[in-house]
PDB file of C-alpha atoms in Angstrom:
ATOM      1  CA  LYS A   1      14.634 -15.886  20.473  1.00  0.00           C
ATOM      2  CA  ALA A   2      11.081 -17.084  21.142  1.00  0.00           C
ATOM      3  CA  GLY A   3       8.865 -17.665  18.106  1.00  0.00           C
ATOM      4  CA  VAL A   4       5.342 -16.478  17.447  1.00  0.00           C
ATOM      5  CA  THR A   5       2.969 -17.744  20.074  1.00  0.00           C
ATOM      6  CA  GLN A   6      -0.776 -18.095  19.777  1.00  0.00           C
ATOM      7  CA  THR A   7      -3.302 -18.740  22.505  1.00  0.00           C
ATOM      8  CA  PRO A   8      -5.336 -20.732  22.952  1.00  0.00           C
ATOM      9  CA  ARG A   9      -4.210 -23.602  20.737  1.00  0.00           C
ATOM     10  CA  TYR A  10      -7.659 -25.176  20.620  1.00  0.00           C
ATOM     11  CA  LEU A  11     -11.108 -23.725  21.100  1.00  0.00           C
ATOM     12  CA  ILE A  12     -14.637 -25.062  20.820  1.00  0.00           C
ATOM     13  CA  LYS A  13     -17.545 -22.627  20.506  1.00  0.00           C
ATOM     14  CA  THR A  14     -21.171 -22.795  19.457  1.00  0.00           C
ATOM     15  CA  ARG A  15     -22.916 -20.878  16.721  1.00  0.00           C
ATOM     16  CA  GLY A  16     -23.773 -17.304  17.618  1.00  0.00           C
ATOM     17  CA  GLN A  17     -21.001 -16.931  20.190  1.00  0.00           C
ATOM     18  CA  GLN A  18     -17.993 -14.741  19.778  1.00  0.00           C
ATOM     19  CA  VAL A  19     -14.330 -15.603  20.176  1.00  0.00           C
ATOM     20  CA  THR A  20     -11.077 -13.751  20.748  1.00  0.00           C
ATOM     21  CA  LEU A  21      -7.724 -15.174  19.685  1.00  0.00           C
ATOM     22  CA  SER A  22      -4.361 -13.849  20.756  1.00  0.00           C
ATOM     23  CA  CYS A  23      -1.024 -13.622  18.998  1.00  0.00           C
ATOM     24  CA  SER A  24       2.313 -12.570  20.467  1.00  0.00           C
ATOM     25  CA  PRO A  25       4.864 -11.736  17.737  1.00  0.00           C
ATOM     26  CA  ILE A  26       8.584 -12.371  17.784  1.00  0.00           C
ATOM     27  CA  SER A  27      10.304  -9.793  19.952  1.00  0.00           C
ATOM     28  CA  GLY A  28      11.029  -6.685  17.897  1.00  0.00           C
ATOM     29  CA  HIS A  29       8.508  -7.511  15.178  1.00  0.00           C
ATOM     30  CA  ARG A  30       5.899  -4.813  14.708  1.00  0.00           C
ATOM     31  CA  SER A  31       3.744  -6.351  11.983  1.00  0.00           C
ATOM     32  CA  VAL A  32       1.196  -9.066  12.658  1.00  0.00           C
ATOM     33  CA  SER A  33      -0.881 -10.705   9.952  1.00  0.00           C
ATOM     34  CA  TRP A  34      -3.801 -13.072  10.443  1.00  0.00           C
ATOM     35  CA  TYR A  35      -4.817 -15.948   8.153  1.00  0.00           C
ATOM     36  CA  GLN A  36      -7.653 -18.459   8.078  1.00  0.00           C
ATOM     37  CA  GLN A  37      -6.834 -21.965   6.910  1.00  0.00           C
ATOM     38  CA  THR A  38      -9.569 -24.429   5.911  1.00  0.00           C
ATOM     39  CA  PRO A  39      -9.431 -27.633   3.841  1.00  0.00           C
ATOM     40  CA  GLY A  40     -11.750 -26.167   1.230  1.00  0.00           C
ATOM     41  CA  GLN A  41     -10.383 -22.633   0.804  1.00  0.00           C
ATOM     42  CA  GLY A  42      -6.817 -23.124   1.919  1.00  0.00           C
ATOM     43  CA  LEU A  43      -4.951 -20.203   3.477  1.00  0.00           C
ATOM     44  CA  GLN A  44      -6.684 -16.874   3.184  1.00  0.00           C
ATOM     45  CA  PHE A  45      -5.408 -13.504   4.339  1.00  0.00           C
ATOM     46  CA  LEU A  46      -7.563 -11.775   6.932  1.00  0.00           C
ATOM     47  CA  PHE A  47      -5.736  -8.579   7.840  1.00  0.00           C
ATOM     48  CA  GLU A  48      -2.415  -7.089   8.831  1.00  0.00           C
ATOM     49  CA  TYR A  49      -1.645  -4.735  11.699  1.00  0.00           C
ATOM     50  CA  PHE A  50       1.444  -2.566  11.983  1.00  0.00           C
ATOM     51  CA  SER A  51       2.103  -0.098  14.779  1.00  0.00           C
ATOM     52  CA  GLU A  52      -1.448  -0.540  16.112  1.00  0.00           C
ATOM     53  CA  THR A  53      -3.012   0.314  12.734  1.00  0.00           C
ATOM     54  CA  GLN A  54      -4.690  -1.997  10.252  1.00  0.00           C
ATOM     55  CA  ARG A  55      -2.570  -1.742   7.102  1.00  0.00           C
ATOM     56  CA  ASN A  56      -4.112  -4.336   4.810  1.00  0.00           C
ATOM     57  CA  LYS A  57      -7.346  -6.285   4.769  1.00  0.00           C
ATOM     58  CA  GLY A  58      -8.571  -9.377   3.008  1.00  0.00           C
ATOM     59  CA  ASN A  59     -12.116 -10.156   1.819  1.00  0.00           C
ATOM     60  CA  PHE A  60     -13.763 -11.255   5.029  1.00  0.00           C
ATOM     61  CA  PRO A  61     -17.042  -9.978   6.520  1.00  0.00           C
ATOM     62  CA  GLY A  62     -17.104  -7.383   9.282  1.00  0.00           C
ATOM     63  CA  ARG A  63     -17.646 -10.122  11.872  1.00  0.00           C
ATOM     64  CA  PHE A  64     -13.897 -10.612  11.683  1.00  0.00           C
ATOM     65  CA  SER A  65     -11.996  -7.827  13.393  1.00  0.00           C
ATOM     66  CA  GLY A  66      -8.674  -7.335  15.027  1.00  0.00           C
ATOM     67  CA  ARG A  67      -6.514  -4.934  16.947  1.00  0.00           C
ATOM     68  CA  GLN A  68      -2.932  -4.495  17.914  1.00  0.00           C
ATOM     69  CA  PHE A  69      -1.544  -3.230  21.185  1.00  0.00           C
ATOM     70  CA  SER A  70       1.426  -0.970  21.848  1.00  0.00           C
ATOM     71  CA  ASN A  71       3.585  -4.013  22.642  1.00  0.00           C
ATOM     72  CA  SER A  72       2.695  -5.389  19.141  1.00  0.00           C
ATOM     73  CA  ARG A  73       0.606  -8.218  20.533  1.00  0.00           C
ATOM     74  CA  SER A  74      -2.509  -8.690  18.456  1.00  0.00           C
ATOM     75  CA  GLU A  75      -5.976 -10.050  18.986  1.00  0.00           C
ATOM     76  CA  MET A  76      -8.503 -11.252  16.475  1.00  0.00           C
ATOM     77  CA  ASN A  77     -12.225 -11.312  17.255  1.00  0.00           C
ATOM     78  CA  VAL A  78     -14.958 -13.178  15.433  1.00  0.00           C
ATOM     79  CA  SER A  79     -18.513 -12.315  16.402  1.00  0.00           C
ATOM     80  CA  THR A  80     -21.694 -14.259  15.754  1.00  0.00           C
ATOM     81  CA  LEU A  81     -19.822 -17.433  14.931  1.00  0.00           C
ATOM     82  CA  GLU A  82     -21.006 -19.613  12.051  1.00  0.00           C
ATOM     83  CA  LEU A  83     -20.247 -23.277  11.367  1.00  0.00           C
ATOM     84  CA  GLY A  84     -18.098 -22.207   8.420  1.00  0.00           C
ATOM     85  CA  ASP A  85     -15.791 -20.285  10.733  1.00  0.00           C
ATOM     86  CA  SER A  86     -14.310 -23.580  11.915  1.00  0.00           C
ATOM     87  CA  ALA A  87     -10.712 -23.347  10.839  1.00  0.00           C
ATOM     88  CA  LEU A  88      -7.071 -23.062  11.849  1.00  0.00           C
ATOM     89  CA  TYR A  89      -6.312 -19.387  12.485  1.00  0.00           C
ATOM     90  CA  LEU A  90      -2.687 -18.526  11.940  1.00  0.00           C
ATOM     91  CA  CYS A  91      -0.867 -15.374  12.782  1.00  0.00           C
ATOM     92  CA  ALA A  92       2.488 -14.338  11.391  1.00  0.00           C
ATOM     93  CA  SER A  93       4.863 -11.624  12.400  1.00  0.00           C
ATOM     94  CA  SER A  94       7.526  -9.657  10.594  1.00  0.00           C
ATOM     95  CA  SER A  95       9.685  -6.692  11.397  1.00  0.00           C
ATOM     96  CA  THR A  96       7.999  -4.293   8.985  1.00  0.00           C
ATOM     97  CA  SER A  97       4.739  -4.078   7.075  1.00  0.00           C
ATOM     98  CA  GLY A  98       4.635  -6.058   3.882  1.00  0.00           C
ATOM     99  CA  SER A  99       7.824  -7.999   4.644  1.00  0.00           C
ATOM    100  CA  TYR A 100       6.224 -11.296   3.630  1.00  0.00           C
ATOM    101  CA  ASN A 101       9.621 -12.850   2.862  1.00  0.00           C
ATOM    102  CA  GLU A 102      10.549 -12.339   6.513  1.00  0.00           C
ATOM    103  CA  GLN A 103       7.266 -13.533   7.962  1.00  0.00           C
ATOM    104  CA  PHE A 104       7.262 -16.173  10.682  1.00  0.00           C
ATOM    105  CA  PHE A 105       4.065 -18.091  11.443  1.00  0.00           C
ATOM    106  CA  GLY A 106       2.783 -19.254  14.776  1.00  0.00           C
ATOM    107  CA  PRO A 107       1.373 -22.762  15.313  1.00  0.00           C
ATOM    108  CA  GLY A 108      -2.203 -21.543  14.980  1.00  0.00           C
ATOM    109  CA  THR A 109      -5.427 -21.730  16.986  1.00  0.00           C
ATOM    110  CA  ARG A 110      -7.773 -24.538  15.947  1.00  0.00           C
ATOM    111  CA  LEU A 111     -11.355 -23.191  16.266  1.00  0.00           C
ATOM    112  CA  THR A 112     -14.269 -25.580  16.096  1.00  0.00           C
ATOM    113  CA  VAL A 113     -17.785 -24.140  15.891  1.00  0.00           C
ATOM    114  CA  LEU A 114     -20.610 -26.534  16.790  1.00  0.00           C
TER     115      LEU A 114
ATOM    116  CA  GLY B   1     -10.281 -12.054  -6.984  1.00  0.00           C
ATOM    117  CA  GLN B   2      -6.744 -13.297  -7.356  1.00  0.00           C
ATOM    118  CA  GLN B   3      -6.375 -17.060  -7.238  1.00  0.00           C
ATOM    119  CA  LEU B   4      -3.437 -19.408  -7.407  1.00  0.00           C
ATOM    120  CA  ASN B   5      -3.859 -22.814  -9.025  1.00  0.00           C
ATOM    121  CA  GLN B   6      -1.428 -25.212  -7.442  1.00  0.00           C
ATOM    122  CA  SER B   7      -0.791 -28.664  -8.822  1.00  0.00           C
ATOM    123  CA  PRO B   8      -0.660 -31.498  -8.202  1.00  0.00           C
ATOM    124  CA  GLN B   9      -2.807 -31.626  -5.078  1.00  0.00           C
ATOM    125  CA  SER B  10      -0.902 -34.604  -3.700  1.00  0.00           C
ATOM    126  CA  MET B  11       1.998 -36.877  -4.567  1.00  0.00           C
ATOM    127  CA  PHE B  12       3.198 -40.218  -3.307  1.00  0.00           C
ATOM    128  CA  ILE B  13       6.870 -40.880  -4.073  1.00  0.00           C
ATOM    129  CA  GLN B  14       9.658 -43.202  -3.053  1.00  0.00           C
ATOM    130  CA  GLU B  15      12.587 -41.938  -1.017  1.00  0.00           C
ATOM    131  CA  GLY B  16      15.295 -40.679  -3.343  1.00  0.00           C
ATOM    132  CA  GLU B  17      12.924 -39.579  -6.118  1.00  0.00           C
ATOM    133  CA  ASP B  18      12.575 -36.021  -7.316  1.00  0.00           C
ATOM    134  CA  VAL B  19       9.275 -34.145  -7.161  1.00  0.00           C
ATOM    135  CA  SER B  20       7.985 -31.053  -8.924  1.00  0.00           C
ATOM    136  CA  MET B  21       5.012 -28.820  -8.224  1.00  0.00           C
ATOM    137  CA  ASN B  22       3.840 -25.592  -9.741  1.00  0.00           C
ATOM    138  CA  CYS B  23       1.504 -22.673  -9.320  1.00  0.00           C
ATOM    139  CA  THR B  24      -0.201 -20.601 -11.972  1.00  0.00           C
ATOM    140  CA  SER B  25      -2.407 -17.570 -11.874  1.00  0.00           C
ATOM    141  CA  SER B  26      -4.134 -15.084 -14.134  1.00  0.00           C
ATOM    142  CA  SER B  27      -2.691 -12.316 -11.963  1.00  0.00           C
ATOM    143  CA  ILE B  28       0.797 -10.864 -12.013  1.00  0.00           C
ATOM    144  CA  PHE B  29       2.730 -11.151  -8.752  1.00  0.00           C
ATOM    145  CA  ASN B  30       5.670  -9.133  -7.443  1.00  0.00           C
ATOM    146  CA  THR B  31       7.058 -11.929  -5.309  1.00  0.00           C
ATOM    147  CA  TRP B  32       6.592 -15.694  -5.217  1.00  0.00           C
ATOM    148  CA  LEU B  33       7.072 -17.593  -1.997  1.00  0.00           C
ATOM    149  CA  TRP B  34       7.152 -21.298  -1.231  1.00  0.00           C
ATOM    150  CA  TYR B  35       6.254 -22.681   2.193  1.00  0.00           C
ATOM    151  CA  LYS B  36       6.154 -26.057   3.896  1.00  0.00           C
ATOM    152  CA  GLN B  37       3.700 -26.860   6.677  1.00  0.00           C
ATOM    153  CA  ASP B  38       4.106 -29.795   9.066  1.00  0.00           C
ATOM    154  CA  PRO B  39       1.139 -31.123  11.030  1.00  0.00           C
ATOM    155  CA  GLY B  40       0.242 -28.935  13.988  1.00  0.00           C
ATOM    156  CA  GLU B  41       2.519 -26.141  12.928  1.00  0.00           C
ATOM    157  CA  GLY B  42       2.416 -23.005  10.901  1.00  0.00           C
ATOM    158  CA  PRO B  43       3.965 -22.713   7.420  1.00  0.00           C
ATOM    159  CA  VAL B  44       7.712 -22.209   7.222  1.00  0.00           C
ATOM    160  CA  LEU B  45       9.217 -20.197   4.362  1.00  0.00           C
ATOM    161  CA  LEU B  46      11.464 -22.290   2.064  1.00  0.00           C
ATOM    162  CA  ILE B  47      12.302 -19.990  -0.828  1.00  0.00           C
ATOM    163  CA  ALA B  48      11.449 -16.433  -1.874  1.00  0.00           C
ATOM    164  CA  LEU B  49      11.620 -15.246  -5.483  1.00  0.00           C
ATOM    165  CA  TYR B  50      11.718 -11.568  -6.355  1.00  0.00           C
ATOM    166  CA  LYS B  51      12.013 -11.087 -10.108  1.00  0.00           C
ATOM    167  CA  ALA B  52      10.805 -12.693 -13.316  1.00  0.00           C
ATOM    168  CA  GLY B  53      13.029 -15.493 -14.490  1.00  0.00           C
ATOM    169  CA  GLU B  54      14.833 -15.826 -11.191  1.00  0.00           C
ATOM    170  CA  LEU B  55      16.023 -19.335 -10.371  1.00  0.00           C
ATOM    171  CA  THR B  56      16.947 -19.943  -6.738  1.00  0.00           C
ATOM    172  CA  SER B  57      18.190 -22.991  -4.884  1.00  0.00           C
ATOM    173  CA  ASN B  58      18.153 -23.829  -1.195  1.00  0.00           C
ATOM    174  CA  GLY B  59      19.853 -27.172  -0.640  1.00  0.00           C
ATOM    175  CA  ARG B  60      17.794 -29.801  -2.448  1.00  0.00           C
ATOM    176  CA  LEU B  61      15.110 -27.273  -3.298  1.00  0.00           C
ATOM    177  CA  THR B  62      15.017 -25.270  -6.519  1.00  0.00           C
ATOM    178  CA  ALA B  63      12.346 -22.753  -7.432  1.00  0.00           C
ATOM    179  CA  GLN B  64      11.782 -20.412 -10.354  1.00  0.00           C
ATOM    180  CA  PHE B  65       9.781 -17.223 -10.856  1.00  0.00           C
ATOM    181  CA  GLY B  66       8.086 -17.482 -14.242  1.00  0.00           C
ATOM    182  CA  ILE B  67       8.929 -15.018 -16.989  1.00  0.00           C
ATOM    183  CA  THR B  68       5.332 -13.848 -17.226  1.00  0.00           C
ATOM    184  CA  ARG B  69       5.241 -13.326 -13.439  1.00  0.00           C
ATOM    185  CA  LYS B  70       2.110 -15.451 -13.365  1.00  0.00           C
ATOM    186  CA  ASP B  71       3.665 -18.773 -12.411  1.00  0.00           C
ATOM    187  CA  SER B  72       6.310 -20.484 -10.364  1.00  0.00           C
ATOM    188  CA  PHE B  73       7.587 -24.019  -9.786  1.00  0.00           C
ATOM    189  CA  LEU B  74       9.366 -25.808  -6.959  1.00  0.00           C
ATOM    190  CA  ASN B  75      11.515 -28.906  -7.347  1.00  0.00           C
ATOM    191  CA  ILE B  76      12.699 -31.147  -4.535  1.00  0.00           C
ATOM    192  CA  SER B  77      15.514 -33.480  -5.473  1.00  0.00           C
ATOM    193  CA  ALA B  78      16.515 -36.757  -3.830  1.00  0.00           C
ATOM    194  CA  SER B  79      13.536 -36.732  -1.432  1.00  0.00           C
ATOM    195  CA  ILE B  80      13.931 -37.964   2.146  1.00  0.00           C
ATOM    196  CA  PRO B  81      11.247 -38.971   4.672  1.00  0.00           C
ATOM    197  CA  SER B  82      11.348 -35.606   6.445  1.00  0.00           C
ATOM    198  CA  ASP B  83      10.210 -33.888   3.236  1.00  0.00           C
ATOM    199  CA  VAL B  84       6.721 -35.147   4.079  1.00  0.00           C
ATOM    200  CA  GLY B  85       4.289 -32.287   4.580  1.00  0.00           C
ATOM    201  CA  ILE B  86       2.123 -29.801   2.717  1.00  0.00           C
ATOM    202  CA  TYR B  87       3.817 -27.377   0.351  1.00  0.00           C
ATOM    203  CA  PHE B  88       2.211 -24.039  -0.455  1.00  0.00           C
ATOM    204  CA  CYS B  89       2.972 -21.424  -3.025  1.00  0.00           C
ATOM    205  CA  ALA B  90       2.076 -17.811  -2.317  1.00  0.00           C
ATOM    206  CA  GLY B  91       2.121 -14.690  -4.422  1.00  0.00           C
ATOM    207  CA  HIS B  92       2.535 -11.159  -3.137  1.00  0.00           C
ATOM    208  CA  LEU B  93       0.887  -8.346  -4.972  1.00  0.00           C
ATOM    209  CA  PHE B  94      -0.317  -4.785  -4.653  1.00  0.00           C
ATOM    210  CA  THR B  95      -4.039  -4.304  -5.102  1.00  0.00           C
ATOM    211  CA  GLN B  96      -5.653  -1.508  -7.082  1.00  0.00           C
ATOM    212  CA  GLY B  97      -6.438   0.221  -3.839  1.00  0.00           C
ATOM    213  CA  GLY B  98      -2.754   0.353  -2.967  1.00  0.00           C
ATOM    214  CA  SER B  99      -2.836  -2.291  -0.267  1.00  0.00           C
ATOM    215  CA  GLU B 100      -0.812  -5.469  -0.274  1.00  0.00           C
ATOM    216  CA  LYS B 101      -1.896  -9.026   0.040  1.00  0.00           C
ATOM    217  CA  LEU B 102      -0.510 -12.506   0.053  1.00  0.00           C
ATOM    218  CA  VAL B 103      -2.472 -15.097  -1.961  1.00  0.00           C
ATOM    219  CA  PHE B 104      -1.876 -18.787  -1.283  1.00  0.00           C
ATOM    220  CA  GLY B 105      -2.296 -21.893  -3.398  1.00  0.00           C
ATOM    221  CA  LYS B 106      -4.345 -24.759  -1.960  1.00  0.00           C
ATOM    222  CA  GLY B 107      -1.246 -26.773  -1.166  1.00  0.00           C
ATOM    223  CA  MET B 108       0.317 -30.040  -2.246  1.00  0.00           C
ATOM    224  CA  LYS B 109       0.460 -32.926   0.208  1.00  0.00           C
ATOM    225  CA  LEU B 110       3.703 -34.865  -0.208  1.00  0.00           C
ATOM    226  CA  THR B 111       4.111 -38.430   1.050  1.00  0.00           C
ATOM    227  CA  VAL B 112       7.544 -40.051   0.884  1.00  0.00           C
ATOM    228  CA  ASN B 113       7.745 -43.806   1.272  1.00  0.00           C
ATOM    229  CA  PRO B 114      11.035 -44.934   2.821  1.00  0.00           C
TER     230      PRO B 114
END
């Protein structure tokens, strides 16, 4: 069974640009959660999508948005990039919403904002 | 907001030694989770704890859910070189608005000298 895949693995953008990251969950998993990981703040929850609906949301500005497709694949978009958005963005999938004990993480997308 | 204080931030030990780490919070959590993250990869779940006082083992790992539901510890016994990595605690809770979130500690970087 293939694991969670994230594309691209590395990305370099400049301030003011926007970026879209993609996450493909484990087959059969319908919940996808997104996290931001930085050395200073650690791992922080962004949002969770289940059955194409945002179920839970962390404390991030509206520049961070996401969506989920009918095949459970999810995308995260960050608009008007700031230097502080440089981070490892992780997605995790689980079979149902809130099943954090069954959550599997992908390898992440390393975003660098110059 | 909810925060987890994880300590120590790093440890350097000799192969064969035991190591302990803990997480504390002012918030009450429903579930405590412990993860390990290797370089270039996403976190992998090690142990999940579901009720106050619960003590759970997974091989050389032992973790406990504090009685107050505000803390947890993880012990690794007889460390081996492949234990190297960053260990995170995470707490699952329901917010006042009825949503769920996973809050992470800042992580503990473990180095094992062979």
